[in-house]
Amino acid sequence: MEQQKKMLQELDHKKIFDQVQGYALEYLSKVDSMDAFPQNVNIEKLSAFDEVLPSNSCSADEVLHQLHAFGSPATVAQNGGRYFGFVNGSSLPVGIATKWLSAAWDQNGGLYYTSPINAMLELVCENWLKEIFKLPDSTVAGFVSGTSTANLCALLAARYELLRRQDWDVNKQGLNGAPMIRIIAHDQVHSSVKKTLSLIGFGQNTIEWLPSNFQGKLMADELPNLDENCLLLLQAGNANTGAFDDFESICVKAQKAAAWVHIDGAFGLWAAASKKLSHLTKGIEKADSWAVDGHKTLNTPYDSGIVLCKNADAMITALQASGEYIIYSDKKDPMLYSTEMSKSSRAIELWACMKYLGRKGIDELVSQLHSTALEIAKQLNDLGLTIINEVVFNQVLVQANSQDKTKHLTQYLQKSGSIWLGGTTWKGEAAIRISCCSWKTNTADIKILVDLFQKGLSQYKMS
Ligand SMILES: *Cc1c(COP(=O)(O)O)cnc(C)c1O
C-alpha cells in the first residue's frame, strides 16, 4: 500500500516527468557536440550500474538521476550527425516526442480490442507504405521489431504457401518428412536472412547460392531454372555497397515460374520514395513479400520493422494463433501479422514520422542521404582514396592503397571519437564502410569526417 501511495504521488506531483524531460532536452541539445563513440572514462563510469539488486525501493528521482549522470555520457551519439556506423539512423524530433506520448498511453498493440488507435494507425501506415513502395493492392503489413523479424514473418508465409502448393500443411504436419522447397539466394544476402533460414529449418548447405557481381548485385542471367517450389531471396540495398538487385528482369522470370520472391529492403526499399532514386527499385512490385525498417532510412525511433506480404492468407495462416480468450475483431488485429502477441504499438511513431514528412519530405530525406554519400565519396576520392563501390544509395566503401593502411586508417578513425564508422571485408579485401543514415548530417559534419581521413593518412605516412 505504501508503495502504491508513493507511485500515485509521483504521478500527481509530475516532478519526475519534469526532471526526465529536462534530462532528455539537455541530452538532445548536447548530442551534436558529444563524441560519436563515448570515451573510455565514460564507459568506465558505467560500473556505477554494477550493483546488487537493492532490497528496498528508492526514489524515482534517484533512478533517473543515475541514468542521466552515468548513462547519458556513455551513449553512442547516433542521434547526432557524425555517426556513420552500421546502417543506424537518427530519430526525427517528432518521432521522439511521439514516443513519449505513446509511452504514456501504454497500449498493447496485439489486438484491435487492446488498442483501437494502434490498429487504426497500422491500417493507415499499411496504405501509405503501399503507396510509397507502389505495391499491389492485396498487400498486407505487419509491424514488428526490425527487419530481422520482418524477414522471419515473410519467410514463414513463403514456407507455408510453398508447402501448401505441394499438399502439405506445415502447421499440422511440421517439417519432418515435408516435401522439398528450393531456396535460392545470392551470396550477398544479409546475415539476418541466413539466420532466419536456419531458424525456420533451412540449413545453409541446402541453399542454392548464386554469385553476385562485384557491386554485390544479382543479375537475371545468374538465375537457375525456377519453378513454383522456389523461394528466391533478393536484396534492395546491400549493407556494404548499397547495391540493388536487378529486380525487374529477375521478378519477371520468377513470376512466370510462380516462384515466391522475397526482397530484404531494410534500408534500401525507401529508394522508391525518392524521384531521383526510384529507378533502383523498379520491378519490386512483382515480388511476393518485402521487409523494411523505419529505424534506418526513415529515421524513426528504434523498434520499427515492417513486413509486407501480397498473399494475406499465407501470412495470417503461417502466423496463426488461437486461444479461447483471444477476441479477434472485424477490424485489423495486428498480432495476426506478426510473431508476437503482446506487442509494442510501434505504428504510432511510424505514422507520426510519415505524417510529419509527407511524400515530399520523405523524398527529400532519402535523396539527402544519397547526396551526403556522394559528397563524402567525392571528397575522399580527392584525398587519393579509392571508392570501391558505385555510390547508388547511402553507402560508401573506401580503401587506402594497401590493406594494411586501410585497417590502420579504420582504427585511427574509430579511436578519434568525434566520428564513428565501421570496417568491413569486401570481396576478400579490407574496406572502410561509411553509412549515411542520419537526417542531421550536414556539411560541417562531412568536413570533420574528411579532415580526419586526411589527418589519419598523413599520420600513417609518418609512422
Ligand atoms: C539492418 C539490416 C537487416 C536487419 O534489420 P534489423 O532492423 O537490424 O533487424 C536486414 N537486412 C539488411 C539489408 C539490413 O541492412
Tab-separated table of C-alpha atoms and ligand atoms in Angstrom:
chain	number	residue	atom	x	y	z
A	1	MET	CA	0.000	0.000	0.000
A	2	GLU	CA	2.839	2.358	0.883
A	3	GLN	CA	4.399	1.675	-2.487
A	4	GLN	CA	1.197	2.347	-4.383
A	5	LYS	CA	0.753	5.588	-2.471
A	6	LYS	CA	4.270	6.655	-3.374
A	7	MET	CA	3.688	5.955	-7.066
A	8	LEU	CA	0.377	7.796	-7.072
A	9	GLN	CA	2.145	10.770	-5.554
A	10	GLU	CA	4.795	10.637	-8.258
A	11	LEU	CA	2.070	10.793	-10.865
A	12	ASP	CA	0.320	13.554	-9.032
A	13	HIS	CA	3.347	15.770	-8.458
A	14	LYS	CA	4.640	15.285	-12.022
A	15	LYS	CA	8.084	16.214	-10.714
A	16	ILE	CA	9.847	13.184	-12.148
A	17	PHE	CA	8.384	13.899	-15.555
A	18	ASP	CA	9.731	17.436	-15.473
A	19	GLN	CA	13.038	16.033	-14.295
A	20	VAL	CA	13.259	13.496	-17.109
A	21	GLN	CA	12.135	15.991	-19.698
A	22	GLY	CA	14.942	18.257	-18.523
A	23	TYR	CA	17.466	15.420	-18.882
A	24	ALA	CA	16.215	14.448	-22.328
A	25	LEU	CA	16.198	18.001	-23.603
A	26	GLU	CA	19.677	18.589	-22.204
A	27	TYR	CA	20.838	15.417	-23.962
A	28	LEU	CA	19.293	16.445	-27.266
A	29	SER	CA	20.907	19.868	-27.084
A	30	LYS	CA	24.327	18.348	-26.345
A	31	VAL	CA	24.310	15.334	-28.642
A	32	ASP	CA	25.827	17.265	-31.550
A	33	SER	CA	28.890	18.189	-29.528
A	34	MET	CA	29.338	14.735	-28.000
A	35	ASP	CA	31.843	12.167	-29.228
A	36	ALA	CA	30.197	9.817	-31.707
A	37	PHE	CA	31.529	6.951	-29.611
A	38	PRO	CA	31.888	7.524	-25.856
A	39	GLN	CA	35.352	7.982	-24.364
A	40	ASN	CA	36.776	5.237	-22.170
A	41	VAL	CA	36.456	7.311	-18.992
A	42	ASN	CA	32.726	7.499	-19.553
A	43	ILE	CA	32.429	3.823	-20.324
A	44	GLU	CA	34.382	3.002	-17.154
A	45	LYS	CA	31.877	5.004	-15.106
A	46	LEU	CA	29.184	2.531	-16.199
A	47	SER	CA	30.429	0.478	-13.236
A	48	ALA	CA	28.008	2.701	-11.279
A	49	PHE	CA	25.335	0.263	-12.526
A	50	ASP	CA	27.199	-2.806	-11.336
A	51	GLU	CA	25.317	-3.182	-8.066
A	52	VAL	CA	23.332	-5.907	-6.395
A	53	LEU	CA	19.560	-5.819	-6.730
A	54	PRO	CA	18.542	-3.369	-3.988
A	55	SER	CA	16.382	-4.838	-1.241
A	56	ASN	CA	14.389	-1.684	-0.801
A	57	SER	CA	12.640	0.691	-3.115
A	58	CYS	CA	14.315	4.034	-3.775
A	59	SER	CA	13.035	7.293	-5.170
A	60	ALA	CA	12.270	7.627	-8.877
A	61	ASP	CA	14.423	10.744	-8.773
A	62	GLU	CA	17.422	8.611	-7.841
A	63	VAL	CA	16.783	6.149	-10.686
A	64	LEU	CA	16.510	8.880	-13.288
A	65	HIS	CA	19.489	10.761	-11.926
A	66	GLN	CA	21.688	7.670	-12.131
A	67	LEU	CA	20.672	7.085	-15.731
A	68	HIS	CA	21.385	10.635	-16.758
A	69	ALA	CA	24.601	11.036	-14.787
A	70	PHE	CA	26.215	7.753	-15.858
A	71	GLY	CA	24.157	6.558	-18.827
A	72	SER	CA	23.898	9.680	-20.987
A	73	PRO	CA	27.680	10.283	-21.268
A	74	ALA	CA	28.241	6.625	-22.190
A	75	THR	CA	25.751	6.606	-25.055
A	76	VAL	CA	26.738	6.256	-28.694
A	77	ALA	CA	25.756	9.587	-30.229
A	78	GLN	CA	23.989	8.182	-33.230
A	79	ASN	CA	21.300	10.762	-32.734
A	80	GLY	CA	23.861	13.303	-33.934
A	81	GLY	CA	25.233	13.877	-37.429
A	82	ARG	CA	28.668	12.211	-37.166
A	83	TYR	CA	27.755	8.575	-36.709
A	84	PHE	CA	28.383	6.532	-39.878
A	85	GLY	CA	28.444	3.017	-38.409
A	86	PHE	CA	26.307	0.003	-39.414
A	87	VAL	CA	23.152	1.379	-41.038
A	88	ASN	CA	21.920	3.269	-37.994
A	89	GLY	CA	19.574	6.188	-38.473
A	90	SER	CA	18.892	9.031	-36.045
A	91	SER	CA	15.437	9.861	-34.728
A	92	LEU	CA	13.301	12.655	-36.102
A	93	PRO	CA	12.269	15.040	-33.290
A	94	VAL	CA	8.592	14.282	-33.938
A	95	GLY	CA	9.350	10.567	-33.514
A	96	ILE	CA	10.976	11.113	-30.124
A	97	ALA	CA	8.124	13.308	-28.924
A	98	THR	CA	5.525	10.814	-30.139
A	99	LYS	CA	7.320	8.029	-28.307
A	100	TRP	CA	6.917	9.988	-25.064
A	101	LEU	CA	3.176	10.241	-25.621
A	102	SER	CA	2.777	6.630	-26.683
A	103	ALA	CA	4.705	5.559	-23.561
A	104	ALA	CA	2.070	7.344	-21.502
A	105	TRP	CA	-0.675	5.572	-23.479
A	106	ASP	CA	0.974	2.175	-22.813
A	107	GLN	CA	-1.025	0.361	-25.472
A	108	ASN	CA	-0.751	-3.355	-26.081
A	109	GLY	CA	-0.807	-3.344	-29.858
A	110	GLY	CA	-1.697	-7.020	-30.261
A	111	LEU	CA	-5.410	-6.757	-30.935
A	112	TYR	CA	-7.956	-4.220	-32.064
A	113	TYR	CA	-9.610	-4.726	-28.684
A	114	THR	CA	-6.394	-3.926	-26.824
A	115	SER	CA	-5.719	-0.780	-28.855
A	116	PRO	CA	-8.080	0.613	-31.482
A	117	ILE	CA	-5.760	3.577	-32.055
A	118	ASN	CA	-2.786	1.334	-32.845
A	119	ALA	CA	-4.918	-0.871	-35.115
A	120	MET	CA	-6.136	2.240	-36.929
A	121	LEU	CA	-2.627	3.640	-37.393
A	122	GLU	CA	-1.366	0.244	-38.632
A	123	LEU	CA	-4.005	0.343	-41.352
A	124	VAL	CA	-3.115	3.917	-42.283
A	125	CYS	CA	0.617	3.105	-42.360
A	126	GLU	CA	-0.094	-0.028	-44.401
A	127	ASN	CA	-1.846	2.062	-47.044
A	128	TRP	CA	0.792	4.780	-47.053
A	129	LEU	CA	3.629	2.256	-47.347
A	130	LYS	CA	1.870	0.514	-50.230
A	131	GLU	CA	1.595	3.879	-51.943
A	132	ILE	CA	5.258	4.793	-51.329
A	133	PHE	CA	6.614	1.413	-52.456
A	134	LYS	CA	3.923	1.042	-55.185
A	135	LEU	CA	2.969	-2.445	-54.014
A	136	PRO	CA	-0.094	-4.463	-55.140
A	137	ASP	CA	-3.489	-3.682	-53.559
A	138	SER	CA	-3.744	-7.042	-51.840
A	139	THR	CA	-0.548	-6.386	-49.794
A	140	VAL	CA	-0.879	-6.503	-46.004
A	141	ALA	CA	1.603	-5.196	-43.447
A	142	GLY	CA	2.813	-6.436	-40.084
A	143	PHE	CA	4.632	-4.111	-37.695
A	144	VAL	CA	7.496	-5.850	-35.953
A	145	SER	CA	10.711	-5.064	-34.096
A	146	GLY	CA	13.008	-4.780	-37.115
A	147	THR	CA	13.843	-6.243	-40.498
A	148	SER	CA	15.218	-9.444	-38.917
A	149	THR	CA	11.736	-10.232	-37.625
A	150	ALA	CA	10.113	-8.892	-40.785
A	151	ASN	CA	12.231	-11.334	-42.833
A	152	LEU	CA	11.215	-14.109	-40.448
A	153	CYS	CA	7.483	-13.389	-40.838
A	154	ALA	CA	7.765	-13.174	-44.625
A	155	LEU	CA	9.739	-16.398	-44.927
A	156	LEU	CA	7.269	-18.198	-42.661
A	157	ALA	CA	4.473	-17.092	-45.009
A	158	ALA	CA	6.513	-18.278	-48.007
A	159	ARG	CA	7.279	-21.617	-46.357
A	160	TYR	CA	3.598	-22.135	-45.550
A	161	GLU	CA	2.475	-21.314	-49.105
A	162	LEU	CA	5.168	-23.255	-50.957
A	163	LEU	CA	4.392	-26.370	-48.902
A	164	ARG	CA	0.626	-25.887	-49.264
A	165	ARG	CA	1.101	-25.994	-53.028
A	166	GLN	CA	2.584	-29.445	-52.526
A	167	ASP	CA	-0.443	-30.506	-50.436
A	168	TRP	CA	1.447	-30.199	-47.167
A	169	ASP	CA	0.067	-28.234	-44.217
A	170	VAL	CA	3.173	-27.228	-42.285
A	171	ASN	CA	1.119	-26.024	-39.315
A	172	LYS	CA	-0.288	-29.520	-38.847
A	173	GLN	CA	2.368	-31.764	-40.394
A	174	GLY	CA	5.515	-29.890	-39.463
A	175	LEU	CA	8.800	-30.220	-41.292
A	176	ASN	CA	9.675	-33.864	-40.669
A	177	GLY	CA	9.115	-35.586	-43.988
A	178	ALA	CA	7.897	-32.418	-45.698
A	179	PRO	CA	8.333	-32.000	-49.476
A	180	MET	CA	11.357	-30.011	-50.672
A	181	ILE	CA	11.370	-26.273	-51.104
A	182	ARG	CA	14.168	-24.928	-53.262
A	183	ILE	CA	15.721	-21.897	-51.553
A	184	ILE	CA	17.698	-19.726	-53.934
A	185	ALA	CA	19.725	-16.823	-52.628
A	186	HIS	CA	22.723	-14.841	-53.680
A	187	ASP	CA	25.964	-14.837	-51.780
A	188	GLN	CA	25.333	-11.302	-50.517
A	189	VAL	CA	22.114	-11.819	-48.554
A	190	HIS	CA	22.290	-10.174	-45.139
A	191	SER	CA	23.427	-12.295	-42.195
A	192	SER	CA	19.974	-11.883	-40.669
A	193	VAL	CA	18.476	-13.680	-43.684
A	194	LYS	CA	20.864	-16.598	-43.243
A	195	LYS	CA	19.945	-16.715	-39.578
A	196	THR	CA	16.247	-16.679	-40.421
A	197	LEU	CA	16.653	-19.549	-42.879
A	198	SER	CA	18.298	-21.681	-40.188
A	199	LEU	CA	15.638	-20.711	-37.657
A	200	ILE	CA	12.865	-21.949	-39.920
A	201	GLY	CA	14.559	-25.210	-40.795
A	202	PHE	CA	16.591	-24.484	-43.929
A	203	GLY	CA	20.274	-25.179	-43.324
A	204	GLN	CA	22.888	-23.258	-45.271
A	205	ASN	CA	24.110	-26.326	-47.170
A	206	THR	CA	20.648	-26.832	-48.633
A	207	ILE	CA	20.513	-23.399	-50.238
A	208	GLU	CA	21.323	-22.786	-53.906
A	209	TRP	CA	23.751	-19.888	-53.650
A	210	LEU	CA	24.125	-17.582	-56.654
A	211	PRO	CA	27.118	-15.334	-57.335
A	212	SER	CA	26.584	-11.580	-57.245
A	213	ASN	CA	28.637	-9.162	-59.322
A	214	PHE	CA	31.428	-7.002	-57.887
A	215	GLN	CA	28.924	-4.489	-56.539
A	216	GLY	CA	27.039	-7.237	-54.694
A	217	LYS	CA	24.171	-7.132	-57.151
A	218	LEU	CA	22.383	-10.190	-58.530
A	219	MET	CA	21.807	-10.130	-62.293
A	220	ALA	CA	18.998	-12.041	-64.040
A	221	ASP	CA	21.383	-14.144	-66.133
A	222	GLU	CA	22.689	-15.807	-62.947
A	223	LEU	CA	19.284	-17.344	-62.244
A	224	PRO	CA	18.830	-21.102	-62.489
A	225	ASN	CA	15.562	-22.526	-63.812
A	226	LEU	CA	12.801	-21.571	-61.427
A	227	ASP	CA	9.571	-23.343	-60.582
A	228	GLU	CA	6.689	-22.985	-58.168
A	229	ASN	CA	8.602	-24.724	-55.370
A	230	CYS	CA	11.215	-21.971	-55.313
A	231	LEU	CA	11.784	-19.265	-52.746
A	232	LEU	CA	14.071	-16.631	-54.226
A	233	LEU	CA	15.739	-14.149	-51.869
A	234	LEU	CA	16.657	-10.723	-53.220
A	235	GLN	CA	18.004	-7.554	-51.702
A	236	ALA	CA	17.270	-3.835	-52.023
A	237	GLY	CA	20.344	-2.176	-50.545
A	238	ASN	CA	23.449	-4.249	-49.855
A	239	ALA	CA	24.675	-3.452	-46.338
A	240	ASN	CA	28.201	-2.797	-47.669
A	241	THR	CA	27.809	-1.302	-51.137
A	242	GLY	CA	24.160	-0.241	-51.095
A	243	ALA	CA	23.615	-2.228	-54.324
A	244	PHE	CA	20.152	-3.198	-55.547
A	245	ASP	CA	19.435	-6.439	-57.418
A	246	ASP	CA	18.142	-6.334	-60.956
A	247	PHE	CA	14.519	-6.687	-59.770
A	248	GLU	CA	12.665	-6.026	-62.999
A	249	SER	CA	14.251	-8.810	-65.083
A	250	ILE	CA	14.570	-11.230	-62.173
A	251	CYS	CA	10.989	-10.774	-60.983
A	252	VAL	CA	9.545	-11.187	-64.491
A	253	LYS	CA	11.261	-14.593	-64.733
A	254	ALA	CA	10.200	-15.546	-61.209
A	255	GLN	CA	6.608	-14.530	-61.837
A	256	LYS	CA	6.429	-16.691	-64.965
A	257	ALA	CA	7.633	-19.657	-62.904
A	258	ALA	CA	5.303	-18.801	-59.990
A	259	ALA	CA	8.295	-18.778	-57.618
A	260	TRP	CA	7.957	-16.798	-54.361
A	261	VAL	CA	10.241	-13.757	-54.326
A	262	HIS	CA	11.163	-12.060	-51.064
A	263	ILE	CA	13.030	-8.747	-51.010
A	264	ASP	CA	15.052	-7.710	-47.978
A	265	GLY	CA	14.921	-3.934	-48.283
A	266	ALA	CA	15.819	-2.995	-44.694
A	267	PHE	CA	17.123	0.437	-45.640
A	268	GLY	CA	17.065	0.365	-49.445
A	269	LEU	CA	13.357	-0.081	-50.106
A	270	TRP	CA	12.978	3.626	-49.280
A	271	ALA	CA	14.724	4.466	-52.566
A	272	ALA	CA	11.242	4.043	-54.024
A	273	ALA	CA	10.216	7.251	-52.211
A	274	SER	CA	12.811	9.380	-53.983
A	275	LYS	CA	12.083	10.527	-57.544
A	276	LYS	CA	15.807	10.598	-58.199
A	277	LEU	CA	16.426	7.082	-56.883
A	278	SER	CA	13.230	5.164	-57.614
A	279	HIS	CA	14.842	3.595	-60.705
A	280	LEU	CA	16.700	1.376	-58.200
A	281	THR	CA	13.519	-0.301	-57.003
A	282	LYS	CA	11.912	-0.731	-60.434
A	283	GLY	CA	10.128	-4.085	-60.517
A	284	ILE	CA	9.863	-4.666	-56.736
A	285	GLU	CA	6.080	-4.726	-57.031
A	286	LYS	CA	6.377	-8.053	-58.860
A	287	ALA	CA	7.732	-9.757	-55.712
A	288	ASP	CA	5.600	-11.542	-53.101
A	289	SER	CA	6.959	-10.186	-49.829
A	290	TRP	CA	9.168	-7.372	-48.607
A	291	ALA	CA	10.911	-6.390	-45.365
A	292	VAL	CA	11.872	-2.838	-44.449
A	293	ASP	CA	12.864	-0.784	-41.415
A	294	GLY	CA	11.564	2.556	-40.218
A	295	HIS	CA	14.543	2.975	-37.859
A	296	LYS	CA	17.181	3.113	-40.576
A	297	THR	CA	16.485	5.331	-43.589
A	298	LEU	CA	13.258	6.906	-42.340
A	299	ASN	CA	14.863	7.920	-39.019
A	300	THR	CA	12.027	6.721	-36.792
A	301	PRO	CA	12.941	5.681	-33.242
A	302	TYR	CA	14.042	2.030	-32.853
A	303	ASP	CA	11.711	-0.939	-32.853
A	304	SER	CA	10.252	-0.227	-36.265
A	305	GLY	CA	10.358	-3.082	-38.759
A	306	ILE	CA	7.665	-3.755	-41.328
A	307	VAL	CA	6.824	-6.953	-43.179
A	308	LEU	CA	4.709	-6.608	-46.302
A	309	CYS	CA	3.101	-9.600	-47.975
A	310	LYS	CA	0.979	-9.826	-51.112
A	311	ASN	CA	-0.675	-13.068	-50.017
A	312	ALA	CA	-2.596	-12.157	-46.859
A	313	ASP	CA	-3.949	-15.714	-46.404
A	314	ALA	CA	-0.483	-17.258	-46.413
A	315	MET	CA	0.795	-14.740	-43.901
A	316	ILE	CA	-2.118	-14.946	-41.485
A	317	THR	CA	-2.240	-18.746	-41.639
A	318	ALA	CA	1.512	-19.074	-41.143
A	319	LEU	CA	1.442	-16.739	-38.137
A	320	GLN	CA	-1.794	-18.156	-36.750
A	321	ALA	CA	-2.532	-18.026	-33.085
A	322	SER	CA	-5.558	-19.259	-31.280
A	323	GLY	CA	-6.705	-19.387	-27.740
A	324	GLU	CA	-10.090	-19.284	-26.145
A	325	TYR	CA	-9.573	-15.870	-24.649
A	326	ILE	CA	-8.363	-14.178	-27.840
A	327	ILE	CA	-11.055	-11.955	-29.266
A	328	TYR	CA	-10.498	-11.138	-32.895
A	329	SER	CA	-12.395	-8.197	-34.347
A	330	ASP	CA	-13.718	-7.478	-37.803
A	331	LYS	CA	-11.071	-4.723	-37.969
A	332	LYS	CA	-7.325	-5.232	-38.152
A	333	ASP	CA	-5.843	-7.409	-35.397
A	334	PRO	CA	-2.111	-6.663	-35.525
A	335	MET	CA	-0.906	-9.879	-33.905
A	336	LEU	CA	-2.170	-11.843	-36.930
A	337	TYR	CA	0.609	-10.217	-38.949
A	338	SER	CA	3.457	-10.787	-36.511
A	339	THR	CA	5.143	-13.500	-34.479
A	340	GLU	CA	4.332	-11.541	-31.323
A	341	MET	CA	1.212	-11.487	-29.214
A	342	SER	CA	1.529	-8.661	-26.680
A	343	LYS	CA	3.318	-6.105	-28.773
A	344	SER	CA	4.588	-2.572	-28.798
A	345	SER	CA	2.311	-0.112	-30.600
A	346	ARG	CA	5.164	0.905	-32.825
A	347	ALA	CA	2.960	2.013	-35.713
A	348	ILE	CA	2.219	5.161	-33.707
A	349	GLU	CA	5.751	6.535	-34.153
A	350	LEU	CA	5.996	5.326	-37.733
A	351	TRP	CA	2.726	7.078	-38.535
A	352	ALA	CA	3.918	10.283	-36.818
A	353	CYS	CA	7.134	10.382	-38.864
A	354	MET	CA	5.357	9.726	-42.164
A	355	LYS	CA	2.562	12.208	-41.412
A	356	TYR	CA	5.145	14.824	-40.422
A	357	LEU	CA	7.337	14.425	-43.512
A	358	GLY	CA	4.660	13.763	-46.103
A	359	ARG	CA	5.533	12.355	-49.521
A	360	LYS	CA	7.807	15.269	-50.390
A	361	GLY	CA	9.570	15.237	-47.039
A	362	ILE	CA	10.309	11.509	-47.292
A	363	ASP	CA	11.645	12.047	-50.822
A	364	GLU	CA	13.843	14.880	-49.549
A	365	LEU	CA	15.169	12.860	-46.591
A	366	VAL	CA	16.073	9.822	-48.726
A	367	SER	CA	17.592	11.940	-51.501
A	368	GLN	CA	19.595	13.907	-48.945
A	369	LEU	CA	21.185	10.747	-47.529
A	370	HIS	CA	22.238	9.875	-51.077
A	371	SER	CA	23.675	13.364	-51.725
A	372	THR	CA	25.628	13.161	-48.469
A	373	ALA	CA	27.136	9.845	-49.556
A	374	LEU	CA	28.057	11.260	-52.972
A	375	GLU	CA	29.685	14.312	-51.406
A	376	ILE	CA	31.733	12.207	-48.970
A	377	ALA	CA	32.802	9.883	-51.790
A	378	LYS	CA	33.910	12.836	-53.918
A	379	GLN	CA	35.922	14.474	-51.151
A	380	LEU	CA	37.612	11.217	-50.115
A	381	ASN	CA	38.425	10.472	-53.724
A	382	ASP	CA	40.066	13.916	-53.915
A	383	LEU	CA	42.283	12.844	-50.971
A	384	GLY	CA	43.587	9.984	-53.112
A	385	LEU	CA	41.497	7.252	-51.511
A	386	THR	CA	39.678	4.693	-53.644
A	387	ILE	CA	35.893	4.456	-53.555
A	388	ILE	CA	35.277	0.843	-54.477
A	389	ASN	CA	31.518	0.881	-54.766
A	390	GLU	CA	29.214	2.694	-57.111
A	391	VAL	CA	27.524	5.088	-54.695
A	392	VAL	CA	23.984	4.312	-55.812
A	393	PHE	CA	22.403	4.967	-52.416
A	394	ASN	CA	23.742	5.864	-48.947
A	395	GLN	CA	26.760	3.562	-48.585
A	396	VAL	CA	30.379	4.460	-49.344
A	397	LEU	CA	33.135	1.808	-49.322
A	398	VAL	CA	36.626	3.224	-49.105
A	399	GLN	CA	40.126	1.768	-49.444
A	400	ALA	CA	43.609	3.200	-48.996
A	401	ASN	CA	46.372	1.909	-51.276
A	402	SER	CA	47.139	-1.146	-49.155
A	403	GLN	CA	45.103	-3.437	-46.926
A	404	ASP	CA	47.360	-2.607	-44.008
A	405	LYS	CA	46.861	1.070	-44.459
A	406	THR	CA	43.089	0.623	-44.766
A	407	LYS	CA	42.999	-1.282	-41.471
A	408	HIS	CA	45.179	1.275	-39.695
A	409	LEU	CA	43.080	4.102	-41.007
A	410	THR	CA	39.902	2.375	-39.794
A	411	GLN	CA	41.363	2.074	-36.297
A	412	TYR	CA	42.569	5.654	-36.305
A	413	LEU	CA	39.121	6.912	-37.310
A	414	GLN	CA	37.342	4.759	-34.742
A	415	LYS	CA	39.645	5.942	-31.967
A	416	SER	CA	39.108	9.587	-32.850
A	417	GLY	CA	35.765	9.578	-31.048
A	418	SER	CA	34.442	12.533	-32.966
A	419	ILE	CA	33.100	10.299	-35.717
A	420	TRP	CA	32.346	6.593	-35.809
A	421	LEU	CA	32.323	4.231	-38.753
A	422	GLY	CA	32.931	0.541	-39.282
A	423	GLY	CA	35.408	-1.585	-41.149
A	424	THR	CA	34.413	-4.489	-43.349
A	425	THR	CA	35.797	-7.031	-45.786
A	426	TRP	CA	34.595	-6.667	-49.323
A	427	LYS	CA	35.327	-9.484	-51.785
A	428	GLY	CA	38.261	-10.539	-49.644
A	429	GLU	CA	39.786	-7.115	-49.033
A	430	ALA	CA	39.646	-4.736	-46.087
A	431	ALA	CA	37.497	-1.646	-46.589
A	432	ILE	CA	36.117	1.254	-44.594
A	433	ARG	CA	32.368	1.471	-44.549
A	434	ILE	CA	30.534	4.793	-44.357
A	435	SER	CA	26.786	4.653	-43.950
A	436	CYS	CA	24.872	7.918	-44.381
A	437	CYS	CA	21.686	7.421	-42.423
A	438	SER	CA	21.131	10.481	-40.276
A	439	TRP	CA	18.837	13.366	-41.235
A	440	LYS	CA	21.222	15.547	-39.232
A	441	THR	CA	24.483	15.098	-41.142
A	442	ASN	CA	25.475	18.448	-42.650
A	443	THR	CA	28.462	19.975	-44.445
A	444	ALA	CA	30.240	20.711	-41.134
A	445	ASP	CA	29.964	17.021	-40.172
A	446	ILE	CA	31.260	15.983	-43.589
A	447	LYS	CA	34.223	18.327	-43.159
A	448	ILE	CA	35.081	16.822	-39.765
A	449	LEU	CA	34.958	13.337	-41.304
A	450	VAL	CA	37.085	14.231	-44.329
A	451	ASP	CA	39.628	16.184	-42.237
A	452	LEU	CA	40.032	13.144	-40.012
A	453	PHE	CA	40.684	10.928	-43.012
A	454	GLN	CA	43.314	13.404	-44.158
A	455	LYS	CA	44.980	13.509	-40.739
A	456	GLY	CA	44.922	9.724	-40.485
A	457	LEU	CA	46.543	9.358	-43.880
A	458	SER	CA	49.345	11.792	-43.058
A	459	GLN	CA	49.994	10.138	-39.670
A	460	TYR	CA	50.309	6.781	-41.327
A	461	LYS	CA	52.825	8.132	-43.820
A	462	MET	CA	54.968	9.491	-40.962
A	463	SER	CA	54.959	6.297	-38.942
B	1	LIG	C1	19.841	-3.940	-40.874
B	1	LIG	C2	19.538	-4.945	-41.881
B	1	LIG	C3	18.796	-6.093	-41.565
B	1	LIG	C4	18.349	-6.390	-40.148
B	1	LIG	O1	17.435	-5.409	-39.717
B	1	LIG	P1	17.190	-5.129	-38.162
B	1	LIG	O2	16.235	-3.987	-38.154
B	1	LIG	O3	18.530	-4.790	-37.598
B	1	LIG	O4	16.628	-6.359	-37.570
B	1	LIG	C5	18.487	-6.971	-42.586
B	1	LIG	N1	18.889	-6.738	-43.841
B	1	LIG	C6	19.598	-5.658	-44.189
B	1	LIG	C7	20.000	-5.457	-45.617
B	1	LIG	C8	19.957	-4.714	-43.224
B	1	LIG	O5	20.662	-3.631	-43.556
